[in-house]
Amino acid sequence: MFSLLAANAQDYSSFHPGEIWKDTDGVPINAHGGGVLFYNNTYYWFGEYKNEKNNSAEHGVTCYKSTDLYDWENKGIVLEVDPVGSGSEIEAGCIIERPKVIYNEKTRKFVMYFHLELKGKGYDAARVGLAISDHVTGPYKYIRSGRVNPGKWPANMTTKQRESKITSSDVEKWWTPEWYAAVNNGLFIRRDFPTGQMSRDMTLFVDEDAKTYHIYSSEENLTLHIAELTDDYMDYTGNYIRIDPAGHNEAPALFKHQGKYFLITSGCTGWDPNPARLLVADDIMGEWTRYPNPCIGENSETTFFSQSTYIIPVQDKKDAYIFMADRWRPKNPVDGRYVWLPVFFNEEGMPFLDYQEEWDLTVFD
Ligand code: GAL
């Protein structure tokens, strides 16, 4: 039977990085800075619902659903912001970025973490927000937001670093050797110790042993942290580490392959793309080693004009991971594009990314 819906419906059998990607209703997908949860044989893509004017959250977090990763059905706004004037922490006009959802088998709750900036405060709040739901497609209930692990020291910070008396006023000029040394030695950790550590760009990772981690840009976006979550995913255990101090990593996307942990990140240049980085570890709680840009070929120096957001393990395929990135359009944020690429491995087992104008899942066979 002919229907309007069918006439508009998209039916993809390949990925087209950077092109407009329509949902099954024929409407461009609006799920930026996103992440994907695999649950009940289905992929759920969560992301920022962007508007045409600015980066503020006027609606909330969206969810799309797919069984083949090509065709996505819009499940709507699953975490809604509160109305203007409500005074709530997630009042319309706040900033909600990089939402990620995981499922807790023990509590049977879907747990969403996101980067939250309070309305009218620019990027000063640097908080992580938490919302939960009984159903994957929501509605998600906002629980709280805050900084991370107040009153707790990172496991890989020495006693000497913890007790140092150096403060920002001793090293006022950024990017000098003295300043680098001070940041490396925990300048901002000590400053934020009482109130908790800053948390901006972020992702979540559930390990094979079910231990779960929040990975976030902290310390004025200078240093990444990995913080372990409690069994119910609702809080932190207090165990956390700093990685690549003063390395200026944003946009963390983590995956595990053959026992090794790989983190793809970007540098910090706002909405402008820059060369990606690769960090590798045998143990998620460190040591992490930084490697150069894993992108090869033309436009590798801008990560193919994009910035990482998540890495999707493809189900039922061996060693198959999709690098998920955003091509931001800050002048018209809703027109930001998605760049999804297959992760390849070289002979040393190191991941690399090579641009494909069009590709499908058979690259993994
Ligand atoms: C980017 C970051 C985005 C957003 C933006 C704001 O570097 O990855 O998530 O925060 O900066 O300028």
mmCIF file of C-alpha atoms and ligand atoms in Angstrom, residues 33 48 50 55 95 97-98 115 123 200-201 221 250-251 266-272 274 307-308 328, ligand 1:
data_model
loop_
_atom_site.group_PDB
_atom_site.id
_atom_site.type_symbol
_atom_site.label_atom_id
_atom_site.label_comp_id
_atom_site.label_asym_id
_atom_site.label_seq_id
_atom_site.Cartn_x
_atom_site.Cartn_y
_atom_site.Cartn_z
ATOM 1 C CA GLY A 33 28.036 14.449 20.236
ATOM 2 C CA GLU A 48 22.347 16.363 21.499
ATOM 3 C CA LYS A 50 20.666 20.975 18.174
ATOM 4 C CA ASN A 55 24.529 25.557 21.115
ATOM 5 C CA ILE A 95 24.093 23.376 27.614
ATOM 6 C CA GLU A 97 26.612 17.879 25.521
ATOM 7 C CA ARG A 98 27.877 14.398 24.706
ATOM 8 C CA HIS A 115 28.133 17.244 30.190
ATOM 9 C CA TYR A 123 31.238 26.867 30.238
ATOM 10 C CA ARG A 200 33.361 18.604 30.331
ATOM 11 C CA ASP A 201 33.701 16.412 27.192
ATOM 12 C CA ASN A 221 40.290 20.696 29.748
ATOM 13 C CA GLU A 250 38.913 16.427 24.542
ATOM 14 C CA ALA A 251 36.237 14.305 22.880
ATOM 15 C CA SER A 266 41.039 15.404 19.955
ATOM 16 C CA GLY A 267 43.005 18.470 20.903
ATOM 17 C CA CYS A 268 41.191 21.544 22.239
ATOM 18 C CA THR A 269 40.250 23.972 19.473
ATOM 19 C CA GLY A 270 36.558 24.461 20.218
ATOM 20 C CA TRP A 271 34.356 23.586 17.244
ATOM 21 C CA ASP A 272 37.290 23.591 14.819
ATOM 22 C CA ASN A 274 42.305 19.269 14.803
ATOM 23 C CA GLN A 307 35.925 15.289 16.224
ATOM 24 C CA SER A 308 35.503 11.937 17.967
ATOM 25 C CA TRP A 328 30.399 20.676 13.860
HETATM 26 C C1 GAL B 1 34.475 21.284 21.699
HETATM 27 C C2 GAL B 1 33.850 20.152 22.467
HETATM 28 C C3 GAL B 1 32.374 20.247 22.254
HETATM 29 C C4 GAL B 1 31.931 21.598 22.788
HETATM 30 C C5 GAL B 1 32.725 22.710 22.142
HETATM 31 C C6 GAL B 1 32.379 24.058 22.711
HETATM 32 O O1 GAL B 1 35.868 21.207 21.726
HETATM 33 O O2 GAL B 1 34.352 18.931 22.042
HETATM 34 O O3 GAL B 1 31.725 19.183 22.889
HETATM 35 O O4 GAL B 1 32.134 21.634 24.164
HETATM 36 O O5 GAL B 1 34.094 22.482 22.280
HETATM 37 O O6 GAL B 1 33.242 25.047 22.211
#
